[in-house]
Coordinates of C-alpha atoms in Angstrom, one line a residue:
X102 CA -20.3 -5.9 -19.0
X103 CA -23.4 -4.1 -18.0
X104 CA -23.2 -0.5 -16.8
X105 CA -24.3 -1.4 -13.3
X106 CA -21.6 -3.9 -13.0
X107 CA -18.9 -1.7 -14.2
X108 CA -20.1 1.2 -12.1
X109 CA -20.2 -1.2 -9.0
X110 CA -16.6 -2.4 -9.7
X111 CA -15.6 1.3 -9.5
X112 CA -17.6 1.9 -6.4
X113 CA -15.9 -1.1 -4.6
X114 CA -12.7 1.0 -4.4
X115 CA -14.5 3.5 -2.4
X116 CA -16.0 0.6 -0.3
X117 CA -12.5 -0.7 0.5
X118 CA -11.2 2.9 1.4
X119 CA -14.3 3.0 3.7
X120 CA -13.4 -0.2 5.4
X121 CA -9.9 1.0 6.0
X122 CA -11.0 4.2 7.6
X123 CA -13.5 2.2 9.7
X124 CA -10.8 0.1 11.3
X125 CA -9.0 3.4 12.2
X126 CA -11.9 4.6 14.1
X127 CA -13.5 6.8 11.3
X128 CA -17.1 5.8 10.6
X129 CA -17.8 8.8 8.3
X130 CA -16.9 7.1 4.9
X131 CA -19.1 4.1 5.8
X132 CA -21.9 6.5 6.8
X133 CA -21.6 8.1 3.4
X134 CA -22.1 4.9 1.6
X135 CA -24.8 3.6 3.8
X136 CA -28.5 4.0 3.1
X137 CA -30.4 6.4 5.2
X138 CA -33.7 4.9 3.9
X139 CA -35.2 1.7 5.4
X140 CA -35.1 -1.2 4.9
X141 CA -31.5 -1.8 6.1
X142 CA -30.1 -4.5 8.1
X143 CA -26.7 -5.5 9.8
X144 CA -25.9 -8.9 11.1
X145 CA -23.0 -8.2 13.5
X146 CA -20.1 -10.6 13.9
X147 CA -21.1 -11.1 17.6
X148 CA -24.4 -12.6 16.5
X149 CA -26.8 -10.0 17.1
X150 CA -28.3 -7.7 14.5
X151 CA -29.8 -4.2 13.8
X152 CA -32.8 -3.5 11.5
X153 CA -33.7 0.0 10.2
X154 CA -31.5 2.6 8.5
X155 CA -31.2 4.8 11.5
X156 CA -30.3 1.9 13.8
X157 CA -27.8 0.4 11.6
X158 CA -26.2 3.7 11.0
X159 CA -25.9 4.4 14.7
X160 CA -24.4 0.9 15.3
X161 CA -21.7 1.5 12.7
X162 CA -20.8 4.7 14.4
X163 CA -20.8 3.2 17.9
X164 CA -18.7 0.2 16.8
X165 CA -16.0 2.4 15.0
X166 CA -15.4 4.1 18.3
X167 CA -13.8 0.9 19.5
X168 CA -10.9 1.3 16.9
X169 CA -7.9 3.6 17.1
X170 CA -5.6 4.7 14.3
X171 CA -3.0 2.3 13.0
X172 CA -5.3 -0.4 11.6
X173 CA -5.5 -1.6 8.0
X174 CA -8.1 -3.6 6.1
X175 CA -8.4 -5.2 2.7
X176 CA -11.3 -6.9 1.1
X177 CA -10.9 -10.2 -0.8
X178 CA -13.9 -10.4 -3.3
X179 CA -14.8 -14.0 -4.3
X180 CA -18.0 -12.9 -6.1
X181 CA -19.8 -9.8 -7.1
X182 CA -22.7 -8.9 -9.4
X183 CA -24.8 -5.8 -10.1
X184 CA -27.8 -5.5 -12.3
X185 CA -31.1 -3.5 -12.3
X186 CA -30.1 -1.3 -9.3
X187 CA -29.1 -4.0 -6.9
X188 CA -25.5 -5.2 -6.4
X189 CA -23.8 -7.5 -4.0
X190 CA -20.3 -8.9 -3.0
X191 CA -19.1 -11.8 -1.0
X192 CA -15.8 -12.6 0.4
X193 CA -13.4 -11.9 3.1
X194 CA -12.3 -8.8 5.1
X195 CA -8.8 -9.3 6.4
X196 CA -7.9 -6.6 9.0
X197 CA -5.5 -5.6 11.6
X198 CA -7.2 -3.4 14.1
X199 CA -5.9 -1.4 17.1
X200 CA -8.6 -1.7 19.7
X201 CA -8.9 0.9 22.5
X202 CA -7.3 -0.4 25.7
X203 CA -5.3 -3.2 23.9
X204 CA -1.6 -2.8 23.6
X205 CA -1.2 -5.0 20.6
X206 CA -3.0 -4.8 17.2
X207 CA -5.6 -7.6 16.7
X208 CA -5.9 -9.6 13.5
X209 CA -9.6 -10.0 12.3
X210 CA -10.7 -12.2 9.4
X211 CA -14.3 -12.0 8.7
X212 CA -16.7 -13.6 6.1
X213 CA -18.7 -10.8 4.5
X214 CA -21.9 -10.6 2.4
X215 CA -23.0 -7.0 1.5
X216 CA -26.0 -6.0 -0.5
X217 CA -26.4 -2.5 -2.2
X218 CA -29.1 -0.7 -3.9
X219 CA -29.0 2.1 -6.3
X220 CA -30.4 5.4 -4.8
X221 CA -30.1 8.1 -7.3
X222 CA -26.7 8.0 -8.8
X223 CA -25.1 6.3 -5.8
X224 CA -24.7 2.7 -4.5
X225 CA -25.9 2.4 -0.8
X226 CA -25.2 -0.3 1.5
X227 CA -28.5 -1.9 2.7
X228 CA -27.3 -5.1 4.2
X229 CA -24.0 -6.3 5.8
X230 CA -23.5 -9.8 7.3
X231 CA -20.1 -10.3 8.9
X232 CA -19.0 -13.3 11.0
X233 CA -15.6 -14.7 11.9
X234 CA -13.8 -16.9 9.4
X235 CA -12.9 -20.3 10.9
X236 CA -9.2 -21.1 10.9
X237 CA -7.8 -21.6 7.5

């Protein structure tokens, strides 16, 4: 196993923790793993997108404000790879989220593709594509 892949597999534990914090309204862990250097993109589950590191980071923060504590998230990785400072994973994000103003928790199942690049000693999220998973 190459060093990038081993390191990325370890990093994915932090990524999953960041996803869990996010569905509890805390965008800070996602902000820490996201690039602050363009290019960066986010293809939102509602069909729109953001481009540019500052715009993407701002969107993550705004979107996290819709969640309240009491949610949970897990990532199901179908594939991942890392080499030469680029990494990706594809799979599913299964979450139960408490949305502000909603009395009941809302289940969410998303198809996810995320791309990361090495910036110094850190993996940084540079692209996220999330959309709803069709009924299984």
